[in-house]
Amino acid sequence: MTRTRRPPRVLLLSWLALLALLATTVTIAYIPLGVANTVIAIIIAAVKGAIVAAIFMELRERNPLTVTFAGAGFFWLGIMLWLALADYVTRPNFPPVMKWGL
Amino acid sequence: MHKMPDAQPAFQFVDMRQQHDVARLGMWVFLATEVLFFGGLILSYSAYRTGYPTGFAEAARHTKIVIGTANTAILLTSSFLVAWAVTVARLRDSRFAALLLWTAALLGVVFLVLKGVEYSAEFNEHLLPGFGFAFSGPHIHAAHLFFSFYLVATGLHAVHVAVGIVVLVVIGLRAHQRAYSDLYHSPITVAGLYWHFVDLVWIFLFALIYLPGRGG
């Protein structure tokens, strides 16, 4: 029976990369960059998510059926965000003016 | 030489490989529904954040970023341990796989404890909608929306973490009983997928809840 009690290199490197990205995103959040702060935070989150999905969730094995089903969830999420936000961000009176305490 | 008996597939499957592929695919179907479940919350957040950019930034500054960052590191680490456990179980090092799974579950418990500390601090600062919410300044309406999202999204996420902890403990027990091998490891793989997804959701919640409004 083989006993490998060191983590696979790719898992170890992914974990270290995730922690490094976490440190990076928190550091950058404190630098005033305006809208770029949000864009960078989302991009770093997407990169972290991609590492988790590809390495930890083994999508990099590229099993066609699994990738299709995983991709479908995010594809429909993309459609939902795209269509709904296309509505909200182009409304002339959004958000409506509201008074607190009604 | 000691050799474990090879596992047999359930009757409807041709072989263990097909059975494993079906189990994994089933979990991905469930996770796709979960993507849209949390996606709806993130959509409403995005719509109102574009509507109240200043108010959301002001509200987000009141979140506990030290706890949030620590909790992110904790979940990332537990995810790493579970991914490691899956590879170890396939090598039939069952006891060690169980140890890794239980450590990951323990990190999940630490996550929930820290979340409780955070909720309690926010309760005392009147930041939790429905529990005497108060917010000074002109952005109370936006802050109320932000913290409503915060409470619902992190609350639902915490429920997922709690379920995941139970799953990891049970799968750890099964691993300890040498239930898994290179031929039969669907339960540990599928449980791992669920735990990684909970981690994935948190990565995005962290970026949306804790990071806005820090730069000035």
CSV table of C-alpha atoms in Angstrom, one decimal:
chain,number,residue,atom,x,y,z
A,1,MET,CA,0.0,0.0,0.0
A,2,THR,CA,1.5,3.3,-1.0
A,3,ARG,CA,1.3,6.1,1.6
A,4,THR,CA,1.6,9.5,0.1
A,5,ARG,CA,1.2,12.0,3.0
A,6,ARG,CA,2.4,15.0,1.2
A,7,PRO,CA,-0.3,17.0,-0.7
A,8,PRO,CA,-0.2,16.8,-4.5
A,9,ARG,CA,1.9,19.7,-5.7
A,10,VAL,CA,-0.9,21.1,-7.8
A,11,LEU,CA,-3.2,21.3,-4.8
A,12,LEU,CA,-0.6,22.9,-2.6
A,13,LEU,CA,0.3,25.5,-5.2
A,14,SER,CA,-3.4,26.3,-5.8
A,15,TRP,CA,-4.0,26.8,-2.1
A,16,LEU,CA,-1.0,29.1,-1.8
A,17,ALA,CA,-2.1,31.0,-4.9
A,18,LEU,CA,-5.6,31.4,-3.4
A,19,LEU,CA,-4.2,32.8,-0.1
A,20,ALA,CA,-1.9,35.1,-2.1
A,21,LEU,CA,-4.9,36.4,-4.2
A,22,LEU,CA,-6.9,36.9,-1.0
A,23,ALA,CA,-4.0,39.1,0.5
A,24,THR,CA,-3.8,40.9,-2.8
A,25,THR,CA,-7.5,41.7,-3.1
A,26,VAL,CA,-7.7,43.0,0.5
A,27,THR,CA,-4.6,45.2,0.0
A,28,ILE,CA,-5.9,46.7,-3.3
A,29,ALA,CA,-9.3,47.4,-1.7
A,30,TYR,CA,-7.6,50.0,0.6
A,31,ILE,CA,-6.0,51.9,-2.4
A,32,PRO,CA,-8.5,54.5,-3.6
A,33,LEU,CA,-8.9,53.7,-7.3
A,34,GLY,CA,-12.6,54.6,-7.8
A,35,VAL,CA,-14.6,52.2,-10.0
A,36,ALA,CA,-11.4,50.2,-10.7
A,37,ASN,CA,-11.6,48.9,-7.1
A,38,THR,CA,-14.8,47.1,-7.9
A,39,VAL,CA,-13.6,45.8,-11.2
A,40,ILE,CA,-10.3,44.5,-9.7
A,41,ALA,CA,-12.2,42.8,-6.7
A,42,ILE,CA,-14.5,41.0,-9.1
A,43,ILE,CA,-11.7,39.9,-11.4
A,44,ILE,CA,-9.7,38.5,-8.5
A,45,ALA,CA,-12.8,36.8,-7.2
A,46,ALA,CA,-13.3,35.3,-10.6
A,47,VAL,CA,-9.7,34.1,-10.8
A,48,LYS,CA,-10.0,32.5,-7.3
A,49,GLY,CA,-13.3,30.9,-8.3
A,50,ALA,CA,-11.7,29.5,-11.5
A,51,ILE,CA,-8.8,28.0,-9.5
A,52,VAL,CA,-11.3,26.3,-7.1
A,53,ALA,CA,-13.5,25.1,-10.1
A,54,ALA,CA,-10.6,23.9,-12.3
A,55,ILE,CA,-8.3,22.3,-9.7
A,56,PHE,CA,-10.3,21.5,-6.5
A,57,MET,CA,-13.5,20.6,-8.4
A,58,GLU,CA,-11.5,18.8,-11.1
A,59,LEU,CA,-13.0,20.5,-14.1
A,60,ARG,CA,-9.5,20.6,-15.6
A,61,GLU,CA,-9.9,16.9,-16.3
A,62,ARG,CA,-12.2,18.2,-19.0
A,63,ASN,CA,-14.9,15.5,-18.8
A,64,PRO,CA,-17.1,16.9,-21.6
A,65,LEU,CA,-20.4,16.1,-19.8
A,66,THR,CA,-19.4,17.6,-16.5
A,67,VAL,CA,-18.0,20.7,-18.1
A,68,THR,CA,-21.2,21.2,-20.0
A,69,PHE,CA,-23.4,20.9,-16.9
A,70,ALA,CA,-21.1,23.1,-14.9
A,71,GLY,CA,-20.9,25.6,-17.7
A,72,ALA,CA,-24.7,25.6,-18.1
A,73,GLY,CA,-25.2,26.9,-14.6
A,74,PHE,CA,-22.9,29.8,-15.2
A,75,PHE,CA,-24.2,30.4,-18.7
A,76,TRP,CA,-27.8,30.9,-17.4
A,77,LEU,CA,-26.4,33.0,-14.5
A,78,GLY,CA,-24.8,35.2,-17.2
A,79,ILE,CA,-28.0,35.6,-19.1
A,80,MET,CA,-29.9,36.4,-15.9
A,81,LEU,CA,-27.4,39.1,-14.8
A,82,TRP,CA,-27.1,40.5,-18.3
A,83,LEU,CA,-30.8,40.9,-19.1
A,84,ALA,CA,-31.8,42.0,-15.6
A,85,LEU,CA,-29.0,44.6,-15.2
A,86,ALA,CA,-29.5,45.9,-18.8
A,87,ASP,CA,-33.0,46.9,-17.5
A,88,TYR,CA,-32.0,48.3,-14.1
A,89,VAL,CA,-29.0,50.3,-15.1
A,90,THR,CA,-30.8,52.0,-18.0
A,91,ARG,CA,-34.0,53.0,-16.0
A,92,PRO,CA,-34.2,56.8,-15.8
A,93,ASN,CA,-35.7,56.7,-12.3
A,94,PHE,CA,-33.9,53.9,-10.6
A,95,PRO,CA,-33.6,53.7,-7.7
A,96,PRO,CA,-36.9,55.3,-6.8
A,97,VAL,CA,-36.7,58.2,-4.3
A,98,MET,CA,-37.8,56.7,-0.9
A,99,LYS,CA,-38.1,58.2,2.5
A,100,TRP,CA,-36.9,56.2,5.5
A,101,GLY,CA,-39.4,55.1,8.1
A,102,LEU,CA,-42.5,54.6,6.0
B,1,MET,CA,-0.4,-9.4,-0.1
B,2,HIS,CA,-3.4,-7.8,1.5
B,3,LYS,CA,-5.9,-6.7,-1.1
B,4,MET,CA,-9.4,-5.2,-0.6
B,5,PRO,CA,-12.3,-6.8,-2.4
B,6,ASP,CA,-13.2,-4.8,-5.5
B,7,ALA,CA,-16.4,-2.8,-5.2
B,8,GLN,CA,-19.4,-3.8,-7.4
B,9,PRO,CA,-21.6,-1.2,-9.1
B,10,ALA,CA,-25.3,-0.9,-8.4
B,11,PHE,CA,-27.4,-3.0,-10.7
B,12,GLN,CA,-28.4,-0.3,-13.2
B,13,PHE,CA,-24.7,0.6,-14.0
B,14,VAL,CA,-22.4,-1.1,-16.4
B,15,ASP,CA,-19.3,-0.6,-14.2
B,16,MET,CA,-17.9,1.5,-11.3
B,17,ARG,CA,-16.7,4.1,-13.8
B,18,GLN,CA,-20.2,4.8,-15.1
B,19,GLN,CA,-21.6,4.8,-11.6
B,20,HIS,CA,-19.1,7.4,-10.6
B,21,ASP,CA,-19.7,9.6,-13.6
B,22,VAL,CA,-23.4,9.6,-12.9
B,23,ALA,CA,-23.0,10.5,-9.3
B,24,ARG,CA,-20.6,13.4,-10.2
B,25,LEU,CA,-23.0,14.6,-12.9
B,26,GLY,CA,-25.9,14.6,-10.5
B,27,MET,CA,-24.0,16.8,-8.1
B,28,TRP,CA,-23.2,19.2,-10.8
B,29,VAL,CA,-26.8,19.5,-11.8
B,30,PHE,CA,-27.6,20.3,-8.2
B,31,LEU,CA,-24.8,22.8,-8.1
B,32,ALA,CA,-26.1,24.5,-11.3
B,33,THR,CA,-29.4,25.1,-9.4
B,34,GLU,CA,-27.4,26.5,-6.5
B,35,VAL,CA,-25.5,28.9,-8.9
B,36,LEU,CA,-28.8,30.4,-9.9
B,37,PHE,CA,-30.1,30.4,-6.3
B,38,PHE,CA,-27.2,32.5,-5.0
B,39,GLY,CA,-27.2,34.3,-8.4
B,40,GLY,CA,-30.6,35.8,-7.8
B,41,LEU,CA,-29.3,37.3,-4.5
B,42,ILE,CA,-26.2,38.7,-6.3
B,43,LEU,CA,-28.4,40.1,-9.0
B,44,SER,CA,-30.5,42.1,-6.6
B,45,TYR,CA,-27.4,43.2,-4.8
B,46,SER,CA,-25.8,44.4,-8.1
B,47,ALA,CA,-29.0,46.3,-9.2
B,48,TYR,CA,-29.2,48.2,-5.9
B,49,ARG,CA,-25.5,48.8,-5.7
B,50,THR,CA,-25.6,50.5,-9.1
B,51,GLY,CA,-28.5,52.5,-7.8
B,52,TYR,CA,-26.9,53.5,-4.5
B,53,PRO,CA,-23.1,53.4,-5.1
B,54,THR,CA,-22.2,55.8,-2.2
B,55,GLY,CA,-24.7,54.3,0.3
B,56,PHE,CA,-23.5,50.7,-0.4
B,57,ALA,CA,-19.8,51.8,0.0
B,58,GLU,CA,-20.6,53.6,3.2
B,59,ALA,CA,-22.5,50.5,4.5
B,60,ALA,CA,-19.8,48.0,3.4
B,61,ARG,CA,-17.2,50.0,5.5
B,62,HIS,CA,-19.1,48.9,8.6
B,63,THR,CA,-18.6,45.2,7.9
B,64,LYS,CA,-15.9,43.3,9.9
B,65,ILE,CA,-13.2,42.8,7.3
B,66,VAL,CA,-10.7,41.1,9.7
B,67,ILE,CA,-13.2,38.4,10.5
B,68,GLY,CA,-14.3,38.2,6.8
B,69,THR,CA,-10.7,37.8,5.6
B,70,ALA,CA,-9.9,35.2,8.3
B,71,ASN,CA,-13.0,33.3,7.3
B,72,THR,CA,-12.1,33.4,3.6
B,73,ALA,CA,-8.6,32.0,4.4
B,74,ILE,CA,-10.3,29.3,6.7
B,75,LEU,CA,-12.7,28.2,3.9
B,76,LEU,CA,-10.0,28.2,1.3
B,77,THR,CA,-7.8,26.0,3.5
B,78,SER,CA,-10.6,23.6,4.4
B,79,SER,CA,-11.3,23.3,0.6
B,80,PHE,CA,-7.7,22.5,0.0
B,81,LEU,CA,-7.8,19.8,2.8
B,82,VAL,CA,-10.9,18.2,1.2
B,83,ALA,CA,-9.3,18.2,-2.3
B,84,TRP,CA,-6.3,16.5,-0.7
B,85,ALA,CA,-8.5,14.0,1.1
B,86,VAL,CA,-10.2,13.0,-2.2
B,87,THR,CA,-6.8,12.1,-3.7
B,88,VAL,CA,-5.7,10.3,-0.5
B,89,ALA,CA,-8.9,8.2,-0.4
B,90,ARG,CA,-8.3,7.1,-3.9
B,91,LEU,CA,-4.9,5.8,-2.8
B,92,ARG,CA,-6.6,3.8,0.0
B,93,ASP,CA,-5.0,5.7,2.8
B,94,SER,CA,-8.3,5.8,4.6
B,95,ARG,CA,-7.3,6.8,8.0
B,96,PHE,CA,-5.4,9.9,6.7
B,97,ALA,CA,-8.3,10.8,4.4
B,98,ALA,CA,-10.7,10.7,7.4
B,99,LEU,CA,-8.3,12.9,9.4
B,100,LEU,CA,-8.2,15.5,6.6
B,101,LEU,CA,-12.0,15.5,6.2
B,102,TRP,CA,-12.5,16.0,10.0
B,103,THR,CA,-9.9,18.8,10.0
B,104,ALA,CA,-11.8,20.5,7.2
B,105,ALA,CA,-15.1,20.0,9.1
B,106,LEU,CA,-13.4,21.6,12.2
B,107,LEU,CA,-12.4,24.6,10.1
B,108,GLY,CA,-16.0,24.8,9.0
B,109,VAL,CA,-17.0,25.0,12.7
B,110,VAL,CA,-14.4,27.7,13.3
B,111,PHE,CA,-15.9,29.6,10.3
B,112,LEU,CA,-19.4,29.5,11.9
B,113,VAL,CA,-18.1,30.5,15.3
B,114,LEU,CA,-16.4,33.5,13.8
B,115,LYS,CA,-19.6,34.3,11.8
B,116,GLY,CA,-21.5,34.2,15.1
B,117,VAL,CA,-19.0,36.6,16.7
B,118,GLU,CA,-19.5,38.9,13.7
B,119,TYR,CA,-23.3,38.8,13.8
B,120,SER,CA,-23.2,39.5,17.6
B,121,ALA,CA,-20.9,42.6,17.0
B,122,GLU,CA,-23.3,43.8,14.2
B,123,PHE,CA,-26.3,43.2,16.5
B,124,ASN,CA,-24.7,45.5,19.1
B,125,GLU,CA,-24.0,48.1,16.5
B,126,HIS,CA,-27.7,48.0,15.2
B,127,LEU,CA,-26.6,46.8,11.8
B,128,LEU,CA,-28.8,43.8,11.4
B,129,PRO,CA,-32.2,44.5,9.7
B,130,GLY,CA,-35.1,43.2,11.7
B,131,PHE,CA,-33.1,43.5,14.9
B,132,GLY,CA,-33.3,47.2,15.8
B,133,PHE,CA,-31.6,48.5,12.6
B,134,ALA,CA,-30.2,52.0,12.9
B,135,PHE,CA,-27.7,53.8,10.7
B,136,SER,CA,-26.6,57.5,11.1
B,137,GLY,CA,-26.2,59.7,8.1
B,138,PRO,CA,-28.1,60.2,4.8
B,139,HIS,CA,-27.6,56.6,3.5
B,140,ILE,CA,-29.8,54.7,5.9
B,141,HIS,CA,-32.1,53.4,3.2
B,142,ALA,CA,-29.2,52.0,1.1
B,143,ALA,CA,-27.5,50.7,4.2
B,144,HIS,CA,-30.7,48.9,5.1
B,145,LEU,CA,-30.7,47.2,1.7
B,146,PHE,CA,-27.0,46.4,1.9
B,147,PHE,CA,-27.3,44.8,5.3
B,148,SER,CA,-30.5,42.9,4.3
B,149,PHE,CA,-28.5,41.4,1.5
B,150,TYR,CA,-25.7,40.7,3.9
B,151,LEU,CA,-27.9,39.0,6.4
B,152,VAL,CA,-29.8,36.8,3.9
B,153,ALA,CA,-26.8,35.9,1.8
B,154,THR,CA,-24.4,35.1,4.6
B,155,GLY,CA,-27.2,33.4,6.6
B,156,LEU,CA,-28.1,31.1,3.6
B,157,HIS,CA,-24.4,30.5,3.1
B,158,ALA,CA,-24.0,29.6,6.8
B,159,VAL,CA,-26.8,27.0,6.4
B,160,HIS,CA,-24.8,25.5,3.5
B,161,VAL,CA,-21.7,25.4,5.7
B,162,ALA,CA,-23.6,23.7,8.5
B,163,VAL,CA,-24.9,21.1,6.1
B,164,GLY,CA,-21.4,20.6,4.7
B,165,ILE,CA,-19.9,20.1,8.1
B,166,VAL,CA,-22.3,17.2,8.8
B,167,VAL,CA,-21.6,15.7,5.4
B,168,LEU,CA,-17.8,15.9,5.9
B,169,VAL,CA,-18.0,14.3,9.4
B,170,VAL,CA,-20.2,11.4,8.0
B,171,ILE,CA,-18.0,10.9,4.9
B,172,GLY,CA,-15.0,11.1,7.2
B,173,LEU,CA,-16.5,8.3,9.3
B,174,ARG,CA,-17.0,6.2,6.2
B,175,ALA,CA,-13.5,6.9,5.1
B,176,HIS,CA,-12.2,5.8,8.5
B,177,GLN,CA,-14.1,2.5,8.0
B,178,ARG,CA,-12.1,2.1,4.8
B,179,ALA,CA,-15.2,2.5,2.6
B,180,TYR,CA,-13.4,4.2,-0.3
B,181,SER,CA,-10.8,3.2,-2.8
B,182,ASP,CA,-9.5,3.9,-6.2
B,183,LEU,CA,-12.5,2.0,-7.6
B,184,TYR,CA,-15.2,3.4,-5.2
B,185,HIS,CA,-14.9,7.0,-4.2
B,186,SER,CA,-18.1,8.7,-5.5
B,187,PRO,CA,-19.4,9.8,-2.1
B,188,ILE,CA,-16.1,11.6,-1.1
B,189,THR,CA,-15.8,13.1,-4.5
B,190,VAL,CA,-19.4,14.4,-4.5
B,191,ALA,CA,-19.2,15.7,-1.0
B,192,GLY,CA,-16.0,17.5,-2.0
B,193,LEU,CA,-17.7,19.1,-4.9
B,194,TYR,CA,-20.4,20.5,-2.6
B,195,TRP,CA,-17.8,21.8,-0.1
B,196,HIS,CA,-15.8,23.5,-2.8
B,197,PHE,CA,-19.0,25.1,-4.1
B,198,VAL,CA,-19.7,26.5,-0.7
B,199,ASP,CA,-16.2,27.9,-0.8
B,200,LEU,CA,-16.8,29.3,-4.3
B,201,VAL,CA,-19.9,31.2,-3.2
B,202,TRP,CA,-18.0,32.7,-0.2
B,203,ILE,CA,-15.2,34.0,-2.5
B,204,PHE,CA,-17.8,36.1,-4.3
B,205,LEU,CA,-19.8,37.1,-1.2
B,206,PHE,CA,-16.5,38.3,0.3
B,207,ALA,CA,-15.7,40.5,-2.7
B,208,LEU,CA,-19.2,42.0,-2.6
B,209,ILE,CA,-19.7,42.5,1.1
B,210,TYR,CA,-16.3,43.3,2.7
B,211,LEU,CA,-14.2,45.0,0.0
B,212,PRO,CA,-16.4,47.9,-1.2
B,213,GLY,CA,-15.8,51.4,0.2
B,214,ARG,CA,-12.4,50.7,1.8
B,215,GLY,CA,-10.3,52.9,-0.4
B,216,GLY,CA,-11.6,56.3,0.9
